[in-house]
Short mmCIF file of C-alpha atoms and ligand atoms in Angstrom, two decimals:
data_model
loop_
_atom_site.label_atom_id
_atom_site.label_comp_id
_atom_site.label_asym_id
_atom_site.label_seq_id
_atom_site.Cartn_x
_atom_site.Cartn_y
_atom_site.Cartn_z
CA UNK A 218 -40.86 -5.53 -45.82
CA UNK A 219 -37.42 -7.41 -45.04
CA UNK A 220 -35.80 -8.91 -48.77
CA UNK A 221 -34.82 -12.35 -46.43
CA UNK A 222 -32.70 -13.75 -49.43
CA UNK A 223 -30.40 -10.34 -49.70
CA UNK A 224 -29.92 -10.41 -46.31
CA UNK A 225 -28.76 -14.00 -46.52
CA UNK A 226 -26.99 -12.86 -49.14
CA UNK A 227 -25.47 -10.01 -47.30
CA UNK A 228 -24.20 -11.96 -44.33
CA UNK A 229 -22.48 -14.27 -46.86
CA UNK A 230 -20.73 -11.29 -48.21
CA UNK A 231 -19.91 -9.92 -44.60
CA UNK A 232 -18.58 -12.86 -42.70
CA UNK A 233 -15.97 -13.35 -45.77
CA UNK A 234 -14.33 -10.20 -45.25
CA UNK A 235 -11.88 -10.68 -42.62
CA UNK A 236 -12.28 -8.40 -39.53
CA UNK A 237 -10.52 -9.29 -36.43
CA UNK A 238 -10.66 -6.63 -34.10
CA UNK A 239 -8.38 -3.79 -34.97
CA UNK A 240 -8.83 -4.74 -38.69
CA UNK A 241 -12.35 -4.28 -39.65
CA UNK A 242 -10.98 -2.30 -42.63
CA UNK A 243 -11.99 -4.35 -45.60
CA UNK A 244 -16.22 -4.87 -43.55
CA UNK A 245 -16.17 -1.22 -42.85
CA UNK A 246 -15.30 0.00 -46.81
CA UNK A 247 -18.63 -2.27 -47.99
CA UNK A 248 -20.68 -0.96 -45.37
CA UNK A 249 -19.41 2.78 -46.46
CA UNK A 250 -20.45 2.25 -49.96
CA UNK A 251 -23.70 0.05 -49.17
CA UNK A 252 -25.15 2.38 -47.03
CA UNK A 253 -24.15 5.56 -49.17
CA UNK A 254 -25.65 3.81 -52.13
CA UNK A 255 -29.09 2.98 -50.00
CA UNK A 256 -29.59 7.15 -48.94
CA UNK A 257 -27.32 7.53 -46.03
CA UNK A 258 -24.94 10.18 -44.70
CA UNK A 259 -21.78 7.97 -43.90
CA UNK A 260 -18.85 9.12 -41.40
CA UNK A 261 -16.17 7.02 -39.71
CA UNK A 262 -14.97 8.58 -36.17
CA UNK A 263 -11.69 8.58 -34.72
CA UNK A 264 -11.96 5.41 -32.62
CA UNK A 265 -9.66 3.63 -35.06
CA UNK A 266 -6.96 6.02 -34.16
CA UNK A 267 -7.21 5.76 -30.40
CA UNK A 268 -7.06 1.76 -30.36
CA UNK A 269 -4.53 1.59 -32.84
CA UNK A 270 -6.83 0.12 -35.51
CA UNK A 271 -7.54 0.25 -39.18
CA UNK A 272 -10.44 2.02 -39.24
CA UNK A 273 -13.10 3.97 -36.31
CA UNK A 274 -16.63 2.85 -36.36
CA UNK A 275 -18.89 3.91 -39.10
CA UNK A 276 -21.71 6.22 -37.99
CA UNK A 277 -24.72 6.70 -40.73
CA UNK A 278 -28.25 8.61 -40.78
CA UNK A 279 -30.86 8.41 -42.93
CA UNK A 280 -33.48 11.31 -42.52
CA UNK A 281 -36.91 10.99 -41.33
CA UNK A 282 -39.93 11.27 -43.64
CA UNK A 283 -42.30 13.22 -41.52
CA UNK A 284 -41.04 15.51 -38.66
CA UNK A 285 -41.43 15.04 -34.85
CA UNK A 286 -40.71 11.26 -34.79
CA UNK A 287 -37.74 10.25 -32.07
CA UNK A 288 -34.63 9.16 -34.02
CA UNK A 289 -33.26 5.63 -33.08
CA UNK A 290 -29.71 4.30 -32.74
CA UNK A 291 -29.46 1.12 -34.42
CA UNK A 292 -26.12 -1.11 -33.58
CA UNK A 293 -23.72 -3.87 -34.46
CA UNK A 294 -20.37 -4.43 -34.44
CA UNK A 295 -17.97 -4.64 -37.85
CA UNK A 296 -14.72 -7.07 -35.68
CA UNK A 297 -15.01 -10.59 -35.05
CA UNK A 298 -13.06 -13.20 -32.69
CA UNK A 299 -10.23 -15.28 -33.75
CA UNK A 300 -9.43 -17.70 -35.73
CA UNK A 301 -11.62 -15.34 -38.19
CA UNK A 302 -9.54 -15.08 -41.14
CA UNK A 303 -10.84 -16.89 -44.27
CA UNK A 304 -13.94 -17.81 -43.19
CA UNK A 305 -15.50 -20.34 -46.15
CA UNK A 306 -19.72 -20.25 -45.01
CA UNK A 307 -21.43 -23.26 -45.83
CA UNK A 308 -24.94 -22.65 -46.07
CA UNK A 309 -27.68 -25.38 -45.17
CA UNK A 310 -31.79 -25.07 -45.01
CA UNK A 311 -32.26 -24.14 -41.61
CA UNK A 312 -28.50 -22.74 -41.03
CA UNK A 313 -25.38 -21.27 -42.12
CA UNK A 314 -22.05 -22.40 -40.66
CA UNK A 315 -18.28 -22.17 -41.00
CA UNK A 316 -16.75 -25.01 -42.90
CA UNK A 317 -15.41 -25.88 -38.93
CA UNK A 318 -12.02 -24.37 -39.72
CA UNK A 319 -12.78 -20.86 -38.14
CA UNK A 320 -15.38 -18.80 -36.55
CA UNK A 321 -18.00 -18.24 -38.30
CA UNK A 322 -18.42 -14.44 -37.64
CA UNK A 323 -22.42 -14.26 -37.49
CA UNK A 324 -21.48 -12.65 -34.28
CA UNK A 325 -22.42 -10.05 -35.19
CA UNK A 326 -22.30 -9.90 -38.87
CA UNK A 327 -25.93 -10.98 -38.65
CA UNK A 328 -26.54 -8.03 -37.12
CA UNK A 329 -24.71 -5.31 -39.52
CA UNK A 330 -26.89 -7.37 -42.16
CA UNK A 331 -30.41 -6.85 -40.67
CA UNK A 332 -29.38 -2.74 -40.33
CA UNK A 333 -28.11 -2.83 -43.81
CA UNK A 334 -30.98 -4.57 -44.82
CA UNK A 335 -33.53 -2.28 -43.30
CA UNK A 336 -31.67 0.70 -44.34
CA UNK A 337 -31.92 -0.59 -48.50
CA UNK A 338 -35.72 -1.44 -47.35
CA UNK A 339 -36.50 2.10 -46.65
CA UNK A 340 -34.68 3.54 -49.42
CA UNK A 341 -36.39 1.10 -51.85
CA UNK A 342 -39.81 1.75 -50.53
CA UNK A 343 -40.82 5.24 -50.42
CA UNK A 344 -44.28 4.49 -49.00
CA UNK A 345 -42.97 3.46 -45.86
CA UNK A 346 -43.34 6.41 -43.57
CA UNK A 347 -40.07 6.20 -40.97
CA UNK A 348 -38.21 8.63 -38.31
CA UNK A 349 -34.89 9.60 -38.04
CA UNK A 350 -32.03 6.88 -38.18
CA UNK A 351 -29.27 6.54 -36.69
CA UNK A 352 -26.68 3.55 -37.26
CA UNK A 353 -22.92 2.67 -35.59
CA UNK A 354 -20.99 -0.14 -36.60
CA UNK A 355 -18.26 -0.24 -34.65
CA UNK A 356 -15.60 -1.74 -34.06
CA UNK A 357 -13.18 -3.95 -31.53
CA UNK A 358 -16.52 -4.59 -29.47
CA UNK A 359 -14.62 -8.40 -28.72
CA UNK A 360 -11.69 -6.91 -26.93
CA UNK A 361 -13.54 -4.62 -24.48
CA UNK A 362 -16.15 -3.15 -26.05
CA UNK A 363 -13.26 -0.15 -27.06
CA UNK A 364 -15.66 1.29 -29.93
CA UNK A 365 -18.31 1.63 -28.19
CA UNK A 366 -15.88 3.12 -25.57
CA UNK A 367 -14.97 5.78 -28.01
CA UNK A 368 -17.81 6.78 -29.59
CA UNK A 369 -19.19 10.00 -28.86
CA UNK A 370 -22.98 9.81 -28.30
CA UNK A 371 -22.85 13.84 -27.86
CA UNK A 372 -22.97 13.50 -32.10
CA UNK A 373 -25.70 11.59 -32.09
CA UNK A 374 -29.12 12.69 -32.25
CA UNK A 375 -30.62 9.43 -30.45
CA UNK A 376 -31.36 8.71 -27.28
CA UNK A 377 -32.54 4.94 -27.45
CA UNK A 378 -30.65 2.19 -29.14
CA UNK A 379 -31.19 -0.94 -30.44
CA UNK A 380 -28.74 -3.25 -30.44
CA UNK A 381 -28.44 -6.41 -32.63
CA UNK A 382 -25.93 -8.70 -30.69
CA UNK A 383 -27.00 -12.25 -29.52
CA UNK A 384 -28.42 -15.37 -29.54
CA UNK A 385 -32.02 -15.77 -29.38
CA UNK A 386 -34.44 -13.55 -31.79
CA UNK A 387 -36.97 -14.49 -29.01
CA UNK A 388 -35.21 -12.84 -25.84
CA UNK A 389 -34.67 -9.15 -25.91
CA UNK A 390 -31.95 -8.37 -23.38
CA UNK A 391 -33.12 -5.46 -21.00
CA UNK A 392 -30.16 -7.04 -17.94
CA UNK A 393 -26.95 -6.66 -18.34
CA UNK A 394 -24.01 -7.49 -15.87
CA UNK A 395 -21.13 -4.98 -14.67
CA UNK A 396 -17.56 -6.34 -15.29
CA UNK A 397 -14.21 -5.97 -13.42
CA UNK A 398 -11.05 -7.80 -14.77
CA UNK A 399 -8.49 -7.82 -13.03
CA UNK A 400 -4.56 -9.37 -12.67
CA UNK A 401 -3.03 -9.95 -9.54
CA UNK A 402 1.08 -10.69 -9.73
CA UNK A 403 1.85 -12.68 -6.29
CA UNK A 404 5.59 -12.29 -5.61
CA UNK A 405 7.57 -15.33 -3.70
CA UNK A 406 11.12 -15.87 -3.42
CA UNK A 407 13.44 -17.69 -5.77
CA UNK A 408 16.12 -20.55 -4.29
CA UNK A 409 17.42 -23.60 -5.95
CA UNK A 410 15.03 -26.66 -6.43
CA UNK A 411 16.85 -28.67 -5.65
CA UNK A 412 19.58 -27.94 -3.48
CA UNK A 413 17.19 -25.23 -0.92
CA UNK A 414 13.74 -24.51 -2.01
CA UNK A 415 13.32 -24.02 1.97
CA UNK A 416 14.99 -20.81 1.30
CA UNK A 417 12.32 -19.89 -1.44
CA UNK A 418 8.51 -18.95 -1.34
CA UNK A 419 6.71 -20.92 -4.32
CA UNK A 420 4.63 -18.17 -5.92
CA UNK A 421 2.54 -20.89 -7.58
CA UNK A 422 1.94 -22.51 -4.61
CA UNK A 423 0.69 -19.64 -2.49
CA UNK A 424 -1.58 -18.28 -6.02
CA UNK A 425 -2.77 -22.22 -6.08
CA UNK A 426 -4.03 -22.05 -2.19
CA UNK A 427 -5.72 -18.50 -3.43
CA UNK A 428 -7.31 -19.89 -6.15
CA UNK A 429 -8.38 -23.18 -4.39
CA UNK A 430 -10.73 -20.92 -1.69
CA UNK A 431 -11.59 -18.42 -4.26
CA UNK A 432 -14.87 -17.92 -5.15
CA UNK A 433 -15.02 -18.80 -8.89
CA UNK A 434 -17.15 -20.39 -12.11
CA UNK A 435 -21.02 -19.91 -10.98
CA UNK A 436 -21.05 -18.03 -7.66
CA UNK A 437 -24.80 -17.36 -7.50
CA UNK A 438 -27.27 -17.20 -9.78
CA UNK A 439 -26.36 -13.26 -11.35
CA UNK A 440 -22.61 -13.62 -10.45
CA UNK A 441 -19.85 -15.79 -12.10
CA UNK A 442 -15.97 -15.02 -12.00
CA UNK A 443 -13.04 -16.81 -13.90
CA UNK A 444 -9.25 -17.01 -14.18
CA UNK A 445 -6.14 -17.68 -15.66
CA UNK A 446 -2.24 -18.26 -15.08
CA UNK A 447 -0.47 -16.81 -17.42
CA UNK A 448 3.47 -16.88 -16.93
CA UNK A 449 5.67 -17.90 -20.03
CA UNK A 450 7.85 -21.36 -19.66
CA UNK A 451 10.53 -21.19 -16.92
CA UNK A 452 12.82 -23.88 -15.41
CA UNK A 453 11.76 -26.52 -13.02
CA UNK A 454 14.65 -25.91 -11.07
CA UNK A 455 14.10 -22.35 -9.21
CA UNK A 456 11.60 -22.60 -6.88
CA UNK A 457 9.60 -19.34 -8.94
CA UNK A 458 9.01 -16.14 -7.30
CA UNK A 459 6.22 -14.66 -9.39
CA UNK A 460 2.22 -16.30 -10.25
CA UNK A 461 0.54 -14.17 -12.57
CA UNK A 462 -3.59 -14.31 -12.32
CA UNK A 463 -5.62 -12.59 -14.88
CA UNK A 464 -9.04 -13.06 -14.68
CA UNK A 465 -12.51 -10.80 -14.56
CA UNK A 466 -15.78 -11.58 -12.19
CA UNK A 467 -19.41 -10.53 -13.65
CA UNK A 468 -22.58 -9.85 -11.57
CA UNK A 469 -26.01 -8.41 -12.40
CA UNK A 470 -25.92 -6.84 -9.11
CA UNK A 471 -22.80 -4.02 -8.87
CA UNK A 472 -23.09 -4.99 -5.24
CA UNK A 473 -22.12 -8.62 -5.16
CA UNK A 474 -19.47 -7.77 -7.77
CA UNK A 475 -17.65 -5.78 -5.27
CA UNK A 476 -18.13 -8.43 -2.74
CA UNK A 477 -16.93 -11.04 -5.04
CA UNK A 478 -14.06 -9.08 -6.15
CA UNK A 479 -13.20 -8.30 -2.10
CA UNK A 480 -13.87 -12.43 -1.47
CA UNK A 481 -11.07 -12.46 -4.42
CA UNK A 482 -8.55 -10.28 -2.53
CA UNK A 483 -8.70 -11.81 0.63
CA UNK A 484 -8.41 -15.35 -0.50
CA UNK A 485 -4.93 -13.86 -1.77
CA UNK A 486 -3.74 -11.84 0.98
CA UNK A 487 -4.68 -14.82 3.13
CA UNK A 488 -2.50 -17.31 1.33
CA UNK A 489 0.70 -14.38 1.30
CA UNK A 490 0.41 -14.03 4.57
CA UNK A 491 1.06 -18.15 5.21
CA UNK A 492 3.94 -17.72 3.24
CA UNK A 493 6.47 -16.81 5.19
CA UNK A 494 10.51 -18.30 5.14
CA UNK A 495 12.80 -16.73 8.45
CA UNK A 496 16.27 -16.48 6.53
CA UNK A 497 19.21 -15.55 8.67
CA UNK A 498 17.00 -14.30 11.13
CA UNK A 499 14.69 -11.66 8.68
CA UNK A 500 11.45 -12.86 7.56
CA UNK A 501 10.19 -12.84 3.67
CA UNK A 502 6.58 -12.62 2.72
CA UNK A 503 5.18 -13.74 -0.10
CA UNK A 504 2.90 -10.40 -1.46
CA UNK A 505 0.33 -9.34 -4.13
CA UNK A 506 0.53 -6.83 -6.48
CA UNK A 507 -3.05 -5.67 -7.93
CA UNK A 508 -4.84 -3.83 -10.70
CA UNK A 509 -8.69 -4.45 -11.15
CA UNK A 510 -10.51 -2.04 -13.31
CA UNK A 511 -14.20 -1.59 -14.47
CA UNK A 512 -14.49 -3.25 -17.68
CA UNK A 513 -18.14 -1.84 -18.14
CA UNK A 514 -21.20 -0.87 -16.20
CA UNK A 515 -24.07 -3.07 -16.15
CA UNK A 516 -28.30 -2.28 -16.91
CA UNK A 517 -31.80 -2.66 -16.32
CA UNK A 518 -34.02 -1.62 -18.49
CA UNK A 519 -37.29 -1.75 -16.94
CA UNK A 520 -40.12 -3.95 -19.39
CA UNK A 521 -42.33 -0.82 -19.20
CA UNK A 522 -39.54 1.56 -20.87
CA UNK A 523 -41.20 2.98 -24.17
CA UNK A 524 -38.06 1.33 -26.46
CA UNK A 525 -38.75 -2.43 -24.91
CA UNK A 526 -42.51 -1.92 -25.26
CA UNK A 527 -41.88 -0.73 -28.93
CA UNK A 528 -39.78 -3.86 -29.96
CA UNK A 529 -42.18 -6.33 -27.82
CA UNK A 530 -45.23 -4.57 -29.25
CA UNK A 531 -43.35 -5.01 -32.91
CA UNK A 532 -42.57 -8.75 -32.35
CA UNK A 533 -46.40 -9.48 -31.16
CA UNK A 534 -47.31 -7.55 -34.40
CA UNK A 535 -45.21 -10.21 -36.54
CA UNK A 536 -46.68 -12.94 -34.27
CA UNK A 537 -43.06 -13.56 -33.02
CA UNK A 538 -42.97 -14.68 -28.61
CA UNK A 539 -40.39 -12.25 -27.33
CA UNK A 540 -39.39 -12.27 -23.72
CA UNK A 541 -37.27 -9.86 -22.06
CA UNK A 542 -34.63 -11.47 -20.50
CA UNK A 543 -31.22 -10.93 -17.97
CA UNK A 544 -27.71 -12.28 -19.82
CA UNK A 545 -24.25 -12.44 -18.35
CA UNK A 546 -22.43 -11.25 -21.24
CA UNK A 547 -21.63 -7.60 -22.20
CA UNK A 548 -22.08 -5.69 -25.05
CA UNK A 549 -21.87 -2.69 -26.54
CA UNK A 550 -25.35 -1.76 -25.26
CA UNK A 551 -23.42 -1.83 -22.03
CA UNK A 552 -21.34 1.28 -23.01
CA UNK A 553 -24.67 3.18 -24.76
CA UNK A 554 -26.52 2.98 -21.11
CA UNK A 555 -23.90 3.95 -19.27
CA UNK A 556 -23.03 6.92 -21.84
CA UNK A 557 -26.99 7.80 -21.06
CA UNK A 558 -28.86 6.46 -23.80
CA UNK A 559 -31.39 3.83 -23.05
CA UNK A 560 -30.13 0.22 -24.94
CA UNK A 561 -31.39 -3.02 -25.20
CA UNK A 562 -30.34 -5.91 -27.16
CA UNK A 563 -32.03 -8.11 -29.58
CA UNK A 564 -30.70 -11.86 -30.74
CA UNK A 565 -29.82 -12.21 -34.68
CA UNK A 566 -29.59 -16.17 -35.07
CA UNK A 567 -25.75 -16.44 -33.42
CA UNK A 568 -25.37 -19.69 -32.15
CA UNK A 569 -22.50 -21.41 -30.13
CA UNK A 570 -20.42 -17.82 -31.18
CA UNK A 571 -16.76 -18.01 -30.54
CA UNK A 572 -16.20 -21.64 -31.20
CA UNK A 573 -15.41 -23.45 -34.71
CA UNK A 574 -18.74 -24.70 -35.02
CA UNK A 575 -20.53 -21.34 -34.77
CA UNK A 576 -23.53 -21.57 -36.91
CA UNK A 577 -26.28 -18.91 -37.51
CA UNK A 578 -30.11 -20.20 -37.32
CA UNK A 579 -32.16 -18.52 -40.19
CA UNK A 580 -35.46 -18.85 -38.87
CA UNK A 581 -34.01 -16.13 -35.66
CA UNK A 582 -32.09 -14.33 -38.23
CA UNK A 583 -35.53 -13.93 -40.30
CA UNK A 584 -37.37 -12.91 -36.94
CA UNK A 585 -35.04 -10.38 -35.87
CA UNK A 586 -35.10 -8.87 -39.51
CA UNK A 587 -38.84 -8.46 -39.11
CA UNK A 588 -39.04 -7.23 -36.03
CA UNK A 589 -36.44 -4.43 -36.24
CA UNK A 590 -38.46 -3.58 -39.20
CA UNK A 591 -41.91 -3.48 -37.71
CA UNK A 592 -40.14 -0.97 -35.01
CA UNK A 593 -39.15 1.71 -37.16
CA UNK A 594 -42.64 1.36 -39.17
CA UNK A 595 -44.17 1.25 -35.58
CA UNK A 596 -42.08 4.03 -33.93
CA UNK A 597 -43.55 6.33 -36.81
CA UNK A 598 -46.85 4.93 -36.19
CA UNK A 599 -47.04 6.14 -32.91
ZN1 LIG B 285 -20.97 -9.85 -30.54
#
């Protein structure tokens, strides 16, 4: 059904329009007119507004042909990383890839293509008997998943989405870890370097004995956590009285999260309370200041759900081996389970996304064309 060369043709187009998150201005205008021109009913919500960006997400339908078939959400998202801007594509046989200078932005341009290239499908071909469809592209999904966040699913007819947003055309993702970040400010107590740093608390020092017992990188095989420092340049001379840790922990299992995140606390509050300098006889602690918050809820889809046995019955249709599979990323299908809907997540072709060398792998891309099209022609099958 899929016309592979427009869709190569349509990610071309795509990953040259700059669309760092906050920005996706110039990716949402195309995808206004493309869709309008292939049939749709085109809206962009207020999400822009309440993250401060160009544009909100852009929400289309296209009717169904015959009545009583379940509409479906389908889902990508318009913003890309940094260093996005200019983005010259080089395409190869197997492959297309940035000219190493910048992302390339296939994450997850490959996905708005496959939508927009299903969407032109069905308006093209009027033999193709199809529900209800629903599409979002939204936006600033790489700094929090915010237009996801924002979108209300109330206005949406669907209650199962598909999302098109990583790696492997092969693996359906039906796992999905919950997320805290976090940033904990440990306070010390400034002296002179030189002349009495035994009158100071080193707040590096006591974050440094933190960090070295923390829990962190791999912690078992659903849970990871990582961290930064992030203080701007100060002078070697004062012994410094604040450490600034930002970081976020991941686990499959909401459980272990919270156990990780407690492990995280305590390795902190253990290394304060070392801290401690008797001047003029009062003592001064080193402290921690904390805010963690739930960067999104995690999921488990179970493989017997009807929408993963309709896009695992689709791929064995197209003679394409999909597994469901358990990822430690997060995506926007995150925020559509936990806003009720039922969301999995399909690979496009991204490969080695959010690095200069990001390429996208055509023969996935292909697949993952085919198989969201066999799903909508199945879905009305049914
Ligand atoms: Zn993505």
């Amino acid at each position: 059904m899929i016309n592979f060369e427009r869709m190569v043709g349509t990610v071309l187009d795509l990953v040259q329009l700059d669309s760092h998150s906050r920005e996706e201005g110039r990716v949402a205008e195309y995808l206004v007119r493309a869709l309008r021109e292939a049939g749709c009913e085109v809206t962009t919500d207020d999400a822009g507004k309440a993250v401060s960006g160009v544009t909100g997400n852009v929400i289309a339908r296209l009717p169904g042909r015959r009545p009583g078939i379940a509409p479906l959400l389908l889902s990508s998202h318009m913003d890309t990383v940094t260093p996005g801007r200019g983005v010259h594509p080089v395409r190869e046989t197997d492959r297309i890839r940035s000219d190493g200078t910048t992302i390339l932005g296939g994450d997850d341009k490959s996905g708005v293509a496959i939508i927009l290239e299903i969407v032109r499908c069905l308006h093209e071909r009027d033999d193709i008997v199809h529900g209800p469809l629903e599409i979002a592209f939204t936006i600033c999904e790489e700094i929090g998943l915010l237009g996801a966040k924002h979108l209300d699913v109330s206005r949406l007819a669907s209650r199962e989405a598909l999302v098109l947003d990583s790696s492997h055309a092969t693996r359906l993702v039906t796992r999905a870890p919950y997320a805290d970040r976090y940033t904990f400010r440990v306070h010390g107590r400034e002296a002179h370097a030189g002349i009495c740093p035994e009158r100071g608390i080193s707040a590096v020092r006591v974050a440094a004995q933190a960090i070295a017992a923390m829990p962190l990188g791999r912690i078992d095989p659903e849970t990871t956590a990582n961290l930064v420092i992030e203080d701007g340049p100060r002078p070697t001379n004062i012994v410094p009285n604040l450490c600034t840790i930002r970081g976020e922990a991941r686990s499959l299992s909401e459980e272990r999260l919270a156990r990780t995140m407690e492990s995280i606390r305590s390795c902190l509050a253990d290394a304060a309370a070392r801290a401690v300098v008797t001047l003029e006889g009062r003592q001064h602690r080193a402290w921690v200041e904390e805010t963690c918050e739930r960067e999104y809820d995690g999921y488990h889809i179970p493989d017997d759900a009807p929408l993963v046995r309709l896009v695992m019955s689709a791929a064995r249709a197209r003679g394409i081996p999909l597994e469901t599979v358990a990822i430690g990323g997060g995506s926007d299908a995150n925020v559509f389970n936990r806003k009720g809907l039922t969301a999995v997540n399909l690979g496009t072709g991204q490969r080695d996304v959010h690095t200069l060398w990001e390429w996208l792998d055509l023969a996935d891309f292909r697949r993952a064309g085919e198989i969201v099209a066999t799903c909508v022609q199945e879905r009305a099958a049914a």
